[in-house]
Each structure stands twice: as C-alpha cells, then as structure tokens.
Amino acid sequence: MTTTLQDCRALDAQDPLRPLRDLFTLPEGVTYLDGNSLGVLPRSAPGRLAKAVTQEWGQGLIRSWNDAGWFTLPQRLGDKIGTLIGAGPGETVATDSTSINLYKVLSAALHIASRDHPGRKVVVSERDNFPTDLYIAQAVCRERGYTLELVDDGRIEEALGGDAAVLMLTHVNYRTGAMHDMAALTSAAHRGGVLAVWDLAHSAGAVPVDLHAADADFAIGCGYKYLNGGPGAPAFVWVHPRHADAFEQPLSGWWGHAAPFEFTPYYRPAPGIGRYLCGTQPILSLTALECGLDTVLAAQPLGGMAALRRKSLALTDLFMRLVEERCAGHGLGLATPREHGRRGSQVCLTRAEGAYAIVQALIARGVIGDFRAGDRAAAGAQPDILRFGFTPLYIGFEDTWHAVEQLRLVLEGAEWQRPEFKRKHAVT
Ligand SMILES: *Cc1c(COP(=O)(O)O)cnc(C)c1O
C-alpha cells in the first residue's frame, strides 16, 4: 500500500516529539534536511547570547569567569554531552574543534600503544572516513613514526592483526550514513591489542551511543551538527578513565594545567579529562552550544535518545519508501544501508549524473540537503551523493513528504538541467 500525504499528517499528529519543533527558529518556506552539517538555530540562543554579551561580558567583565560560570563551561557542557554518549560525569569536555581534538586523542593513543606494543607501527582507518580525520592522522603518524593504513568497510577486522596499534573510525559515515557496530569493532580491536578511537561527529545527538558499554578508548565529536551548537561550535573529547591520566596531550596549554592560576613555569597536567583543554575557551561559542545541547536534552522526559532514534528511523524509512514510490525511473540509487542497525540519521541517494545540480534545484525550491562528491579513485568508483539529514527534533513526516515531492518535480521537469544549478559554490 502506498503512503499518502494524509498518512504523513496522521503520523505528525501522533508524534510525541512534535512539540520539540517549537524550540527552534525554522525559516519560513524551508524544509531543512541538512542538520547533519549545520543544526538549526535554537529559539533560546539569540536571547541567551545577548545576555552573555551585554550582562556577562558588558557588565560582569573579568568577574564573569567566576560569577557567570565561564571557567567551568567546558566541563559542564561536557557532562551534558556525556549523557548522550554513555560517558560518566567528569569524563568529557566541550572544547576546540573536532580536528584538534582528534590530534590530541590520536597522539595519546599512539603514546599508550608505543608503550604497550612498541613494535606495532600502524594506524588503521577507513578510506571513506571524513578527510580531516585522515589528514590529521597522517600528520600524527608522520610525527610519531607510524603509517596510516586505509581499508574499505568490511575489511576492517582483518587489518587488526600484525602491526596495528590503533583503530580510528567514524561511527556514522558522513557520505553514506552507514553506521559501524561500535561494540563489535572495539571488541575485535581489543582482542588484537589495538586501541579504538571513535569519531562521533554524525552520532552525538543522532543515534544512541554507549561508549562505556562498547568499552571504547577515546572519542571525539562535533558540536554544530546534531547538537545544534551553531557554526563552528566547540567540539567535544572523551577519554576512558583508564587512559585519562596516562598521557599529557601534546597541546599542553595552561587551561590543561593542574593549577593554571598559580602561573608556575613548568607544566603539570590536570587530573583526568581537564588536561585535554588547551587555552582560553571561546565563551560565547560555548554559550551558544549549551542552547543547542539543551534542545537535545529537552527530549529526555519524552524518551530521550531512544525516542529520537525511533522517530529518526521512521523518517528515514519513510523517505526511502517515498523516493522509491514517487521518484521511480529517474536513475536514483540508495547509498545508505536499509538495515536499521547499520544506518545513522541520514539518507543518501546516488545518481550517475547531475547530483550537484539536483541538490541546487531542490534548494531553490526550499528543500535544503547537500551534495558530496564520490571518490572516483575508490575500488568500484563511488558515485556522487545527494545527502539528506533527518533531525527528529524538528523534522516531521509531512516535511519528508514535501521534500520527496519537490525532488519528484525537479526530476520530472528536468529542472536541474538549467545552467544556474550547475555553477559550483565554494561550500557544497
Ligand atoms: C563534521 C566532521 C568533522 C569536522 O571537523 P572540524 O574540525 O569541525 O572541521 C570531522 N570529522 C568528521 C567525521 C565529521 O563528520
């Protein structure tokens, strides 16, 4: 039986998470399927930021480090993030960018590996990992005398023997939305004496994560995607307590010192995760991130991540089904696994030709997704991708219907072939 617009409206009417949409400012006439790239503006953020600027900065000035709680923001926000990723209190900090935090944890992981298994000199990752992760890993490997071995999904476990020291993976793939089994791969890594570093950029706030249950060693993740922290929001870093005191990360700035305001000439790392801070923190950005985190935490009384996950799977299932029913015969393929346990919170379509222009034509119709280029050098050459992120906090079933309808119109009218949709912008 095919799905109708009325069915979608009925699903919205029954959706217990529907009221959460009011926590956001959504632009008129826009269906936003790009929250996996930049989350939308929390309604509370402009007022909260205005207060931070005019009162905390304007009036409180230097006193606000203590009086407004600025000094402990990385830890306070880290604990809020911790509740979404299965971390204990005091194990996570919100700070720096994902790229920088990866540099810190990968350095720490290689330090531990070189102590425990000095002969092993390989970091294993996935060829299809997000490029910044691979670029940072290349630099850390160069500095520490390791090599980075890139394998394809499905060949990861067999790369964990021999010389492997660290496995570095992104839990949910940014291009395809495919999700790894974190517990299984971590356990395979540990069986081979390999440490597991997880990037949760497309997982935190999107899918349930339990770092302790998986027994992960290190994790990092992004603040501006599903956590709605705003453009360039601080990222986060988590270290398993068994490793937190094992190494002073290489960016040993004064904010990671045990007593920064003693101003002593020699570095003494703070105990635990505090040493993963570097310098003075971006307070306004952290303030905005807290507004974003609070939107995700607002789902707690309604079932939390489990409820968000249920709705996310229902939305992505619906999107796949509607594309098949209503856009058949237009050359679209599916890059995202159908199996629930293998899927994040996005759906990626493929098309041999015109993926970029189709996304541009959709944006002109108010449906915002994005485009990711295929890896032409990969085995079997990956096609270009039309990527649609589903954030169940603010996306509903009728939105999903509407997005597929616009896609159908763009394809049926060959609208995407207009020259203005083929011009490439700097940011895709
Ligand atoms: C979004 C994303 C990043 C972003 O890193 P930045 O340092 O914030 O630019 C890194 N890794 C992955 C896997 C991502 O999805």
mmCIF file of N, CA, C and O and ligand atoms in Angstrom, residues 36-37 96-102 129-133 170-174 199-202 220-225 232-233 235 387, ligand 1:
data_model
loop_
_atom_site.group_PDB
_atom_site.id
_atom_site.type_symbol
_atom_site.label_atom_id
_atom_site.label_comp_id
_atom_site.label_asym_id
_atom_site.label_seq_id
_atom_site.Cartn_x
_atom_site.Cartn_y
_atom_site.Cartn_z
ATOM 1 N N ASN A 36 22.619 17.566 9.676
ATOM 2 C CA ASN A 36 23.824 16.758 9.866
ATOM 3 C C ASN A 36 25.071 17.540 9.463
ATOM 4 O O ASN A 36 26.182 17.066 9.659
ATOM 5 N N SER A 37 24.866 18.735 8.913
ATOM 6 C CA SER A 37 26.003 19.563 8.516
ATOM 7 C C SER A 37 26.064 20.814 9.391
ATOM 8 O O SER A 37 27.114 21.188 9.877
ATOM 9 N N ASP A 96 37.598 23.260 21.678
ATOM 10 C CA ASP A 96 38.317 23.191 20.395
ATOM 11 C C ASP A 96 37.460 22.599 19.262
ATOM 12 O O ASP A 96 36.254 22.520 19.383
ATOM 13 N N SER A 97 38.100 22.202 18.192
ATOM 14 C CA SER A 97 37.348 21.633 17.069
ATOM 15 C C SER A 97 37.533 20.120 17.044
ATOM 16 O O SER A 97 38.414 19.580 17.716
ATOM 17 N N THR A 98 36.719 19.461 16.245
ATOM 18 C CA THR A 98 36.850 18.007 16.093
ATOM 19 C C THR A 98 38.259 17.664 15.600
ATOM 20 O O THR A 98 38.905 16.740 16.121
ATOM 21 N N SER A 99 38.740 18.411 14.621
ATOM 22 C CA SER A 99 40.077 18.135 14.069
ATOM 23 C C SER A 99 41.139 18.227 15.169
ATOM 24 O O SER A 99 42.008 17.354 15.279
ATOM 25 N N ILE A 100 41.080 19.292 15.965
ATOM 26 C CA ILE A 100 42.097 19.491 17.009
ATOM 27 C C ILE A 100 41.967 18.413 18.084
ATOM 28 O O ILE A 100 42.969 17.863 18.557
ATOM 29 N N ASN A 101 40.740 18.086 18.442
ATOM 30 C CA ASN A 101 40.565 17.049 19.473
ATOM 31 C C ASN A 101 41.048 15.689 18.971
ATOM 32 O O ASN A 101 41.581 14.887 19.751
ATOM 33 N N LEU A 102 40.897 15.447 17.688
ATOM 34 C CA LEU A 102 41.415 14.190 17.145
ATOM 35 C C LEU A 102 42.940 14.159 17.254
ATOM 36 O O LEU A 102 43.535 13.125 17.591
ATOM 37 N N ASN A 129 36.648 7.479 5.355
ATOM 38 C CA ASN A 129 36.492 8.324 6.544
ATOM 39 C C ASN A 129 36.453 9.793 6.107
ATOM 40 O O ASN A 129 36.893 10.134 5.000
ATOM 41 N N PHE A 130 35.966 10.647 6.982
ATOM 42 C CA PHE A 130 35.936 12.081 6.683
ATOM 43 C C PHE A 130 37.379 12.575 6.483
ATOM 44 O O PHE A 130 38.247 12.274 7.302
ATOM 45 N N PRO A 131 37.635 13.337 5.424
ATOM 46 C CA PRO A 131 39.033 13.680 5.111
ATOM 47 C C PRO A 131 39.809 14.325 6.247
ATOM 48 O O PRO A 131 40.979 13.991 6.450
ATOM 49 N N THR A 132 39.217 15.229 7.015
ATOM 50 C CA THR A 132 40.038 15.880 8.051
ATOM 51 C C THR A 132 40.586 14.839 9.022
ATOM 52 O O THR A 132 41.715 14.959 9.492
ATOM 53 N N ASP A 133 39.832 13.808 9.309
ATOM 54 C CA ASP A 133 40.316 12.752 10.209
ATOM 55 C C ASP A 133 41.566 12.097 9.615
ATOM 56 O O ASP A 133 42.538 11.815 10.322
ATOM 57 N N THR A 170 35.171 6.613 12.134
ATOM 58 C CA THR A 170 33.996 7.448 12.358
ATOM 59 C C THR A 170 32.792 6.518 12.415
ATOM 60 O O THR A 170 32.609 5.680 11.534
ATOM 61 N N HIS A 171 32.011 6.671 13.479
ATOM 62 C CA HIS A 171 30.920 5.740 13.762
ATOM 63 C C HIS A 171 29.884 5.729 12.640
ATOM 64 O O HIS A 171 29.502 4.672 12.136
ATOM 65 N N VAL A 172 29.407 6.917 12.250
ATOM 66 C CA VAL A 172 28.449 7.021 11.148
ATOM 67 C C VAL A 172 29.138 7.745 9.992
ATOM 68 O O VAL A 172 29.629 8.865 10.167
ATOM 69 N N ASN A 173 29.178 7.109 8.858
ATOM 70 C CA ASN A 173 29.885 7.651 7.701
ATOM 71 C C ASN A 173 29.198 8.915 7.176
ATOM 72 O O ASN A 173 27.987 8.924 6.940
ATOM 73 N N TYR A 174 29.987 9.970 6.961
ATOM 74 C CA TYR A 174 29.396 11.262 6.574
ATOM 75 C C TYR A 174 28.787 11.218 5.178
ATOM 76 O O TYR A 174 27.835 11.929 4.886
ATOM 77 N N ASP A 199 35.165 8.631 16.196
ATOM 78 C CA ASP A 199 34.662 9.961 15.882
ATOM 79 C C ASP A 199 33.132 9.882 15.845
ATOM 80 O O ASP A 199 32.563 9.128 15.049
ATOM 81 N N LEU A 200 32.500 10.683 16.703
ATOM 82 C CA LEU A 200 31.043 10.650 16.842
ATOM 83 C C LEU A 200 30.373 11.857 16.178
ATOM 84 O O LEU A 200 29.264 12.242 16.553
ATOM 85 N N ALA A 201 31.051 12.456 15.190
ATOM 86 C CA ALA A 201 30.531 13.694 14.579
ATOM 87 C C ALA A 201 29.091 13.536 14.080
ATOM 88 O O ALA A 201 28.277 14.436 14.241
ATOM 89 N N HIS A 202 28.788 12.389 13.469
ATOM 90 C CA HIS A 202 27.437 12.176 12.944
ATOM 91 C C HIS A 202 26.614 11.258 13.850
ATOM 92 O O HIS A 202 25.600 10.703 13.418
ATOM 93 N N ILE A 220 35.728 11.532 20.105
ATOM 94 C CA ILE A 220 35.604 12.962 19.835
ATOM 95 C C ILE A 220 34.325 13.161 19.048
ATOM 96 O O ILE A 220 33.753 12.192 18.552
ATOM 97 N N GLY A 221 33.872 14.398 18.938
ATOM 98 C CA GLY A 221 32.676 14.626 18.132
ATOM 99 C C GLY A 221 32.422 16.107 17.981
ATOM 100 O O GLY A 221 33.117 16.943 18.559
ATOM 101 N N CYS A 222 31.402 16.404 17.218
ATOM 102 C CA CYS A 222 31.174 17.729 16.669
ATOM 103 C C CYS A 222 30.014 18.419 17.399
ATOM 104 O O CYS A 222 29.022 17.780 17.732
ATOM 105 N N GLY A 223 30.116 19.743 17.605
ATOM 106 C CA GLY A 223 29.069 20.481 18.305
ATOM 107 C C GLY A 223 28.046 21.145 17.402
ATOM 108 O O GLY A 223 26.986 21.570 17.863
ATOM 109 N N TYR A 224 28.359 21.288 16.124
ATOM 110 C CA TYR A 224 27.473 22.098 15.270
ATOM 111 C C TYR A 224 26.561 21.278 14.372
ATOM 112 O O TYR A 224 25.816 21.831 13.592
ATOM 113 N N LYS A 225 26.640 19.951 14.457
ATOM 114 C CA LYS A 225 25.769 19.129 13.615
ATOM 115 C C LYS A 225 24.485 18.830 14.400
ATOM 116 O O LYS A 225 23.685 19.720 14.612
ATOM 117 N N GLY A 232 30.657 26.435 13.552
ATOM 118 C CA GLY A 232 31.970 26.368 14.186
ATOM 119 C C GLY A 232 31.927 26.166 15.685
ATOM 120 O O GLY A 232 32.899 26.457 16.390
ATOM 121 N N ALA A 233 30.817 25.651 16.203
ATOM 122 C CA ALA A 233 30.682 25.433 17.658
ATOM 123 C C ALA A 233 31.820 24.554 18.173
ATOM 124 O O ALA A 233 32.345 23.712 17.440
ATOM 125 N N ALA A 235 33.780 21.520 19.752
ATOM 126 C CA ALA A 235 33.569 20.081 19.651
ATOM 127 C C ALA A 235 33.730 19.462 21.050
ATOM 128 O O ALA A 235 33.789 20.186 22.046
ATOM 129 N N ARG A 387 22.624 14.184 -0.304
ATOM 130 C CA ARG A 387 22.597 13.791 1.099
ATOM 131 C C ARG A 387 21.471 14.527 1.837
ATOM 132 O O ARG A 387 21.354 15.749 1.728
HETATM 133 C C1 LIG B 1 31.985 17.284 10.527
HETATM 134 C C2 LIG B 1 33.134 16.381 10.775
HETATM 135 C C3 LIG B 1 34.368 16.889 11.186
HETATM 136 C C4 LIG B 1 34.549 18.365 11.306
HETATM 137 O O1 LIG B 1 35.774 18.719 11.832
HETATM 138 P P1 LIG B 1 36.044 20.237 12.166
HETATM 139 O O2 LIG B 1 37.320 20.219 12.879
HETATM 140 O O3 LIG B 1 34.889 20.771 12.940
HETATM 141 O O4 LIG B 1 36.112 20.993 10.869
HETATM 142 C C5 LIG B 1 35.383 15.994 11.460
HETATM 143 N N1 LIG B 1 35.191 14.662 11.320
HETATM 144 C C6 LIG B 1 34.020 14.146 10.911
HETATM 145 C C7 LIG B 1 33.851 12.676 10.785
HETATM 146 C C8 LIG B 1 32.955 14.992 10.617
HETATM 147 O O5 LIG B 1 31.793 14.486 10.204
#
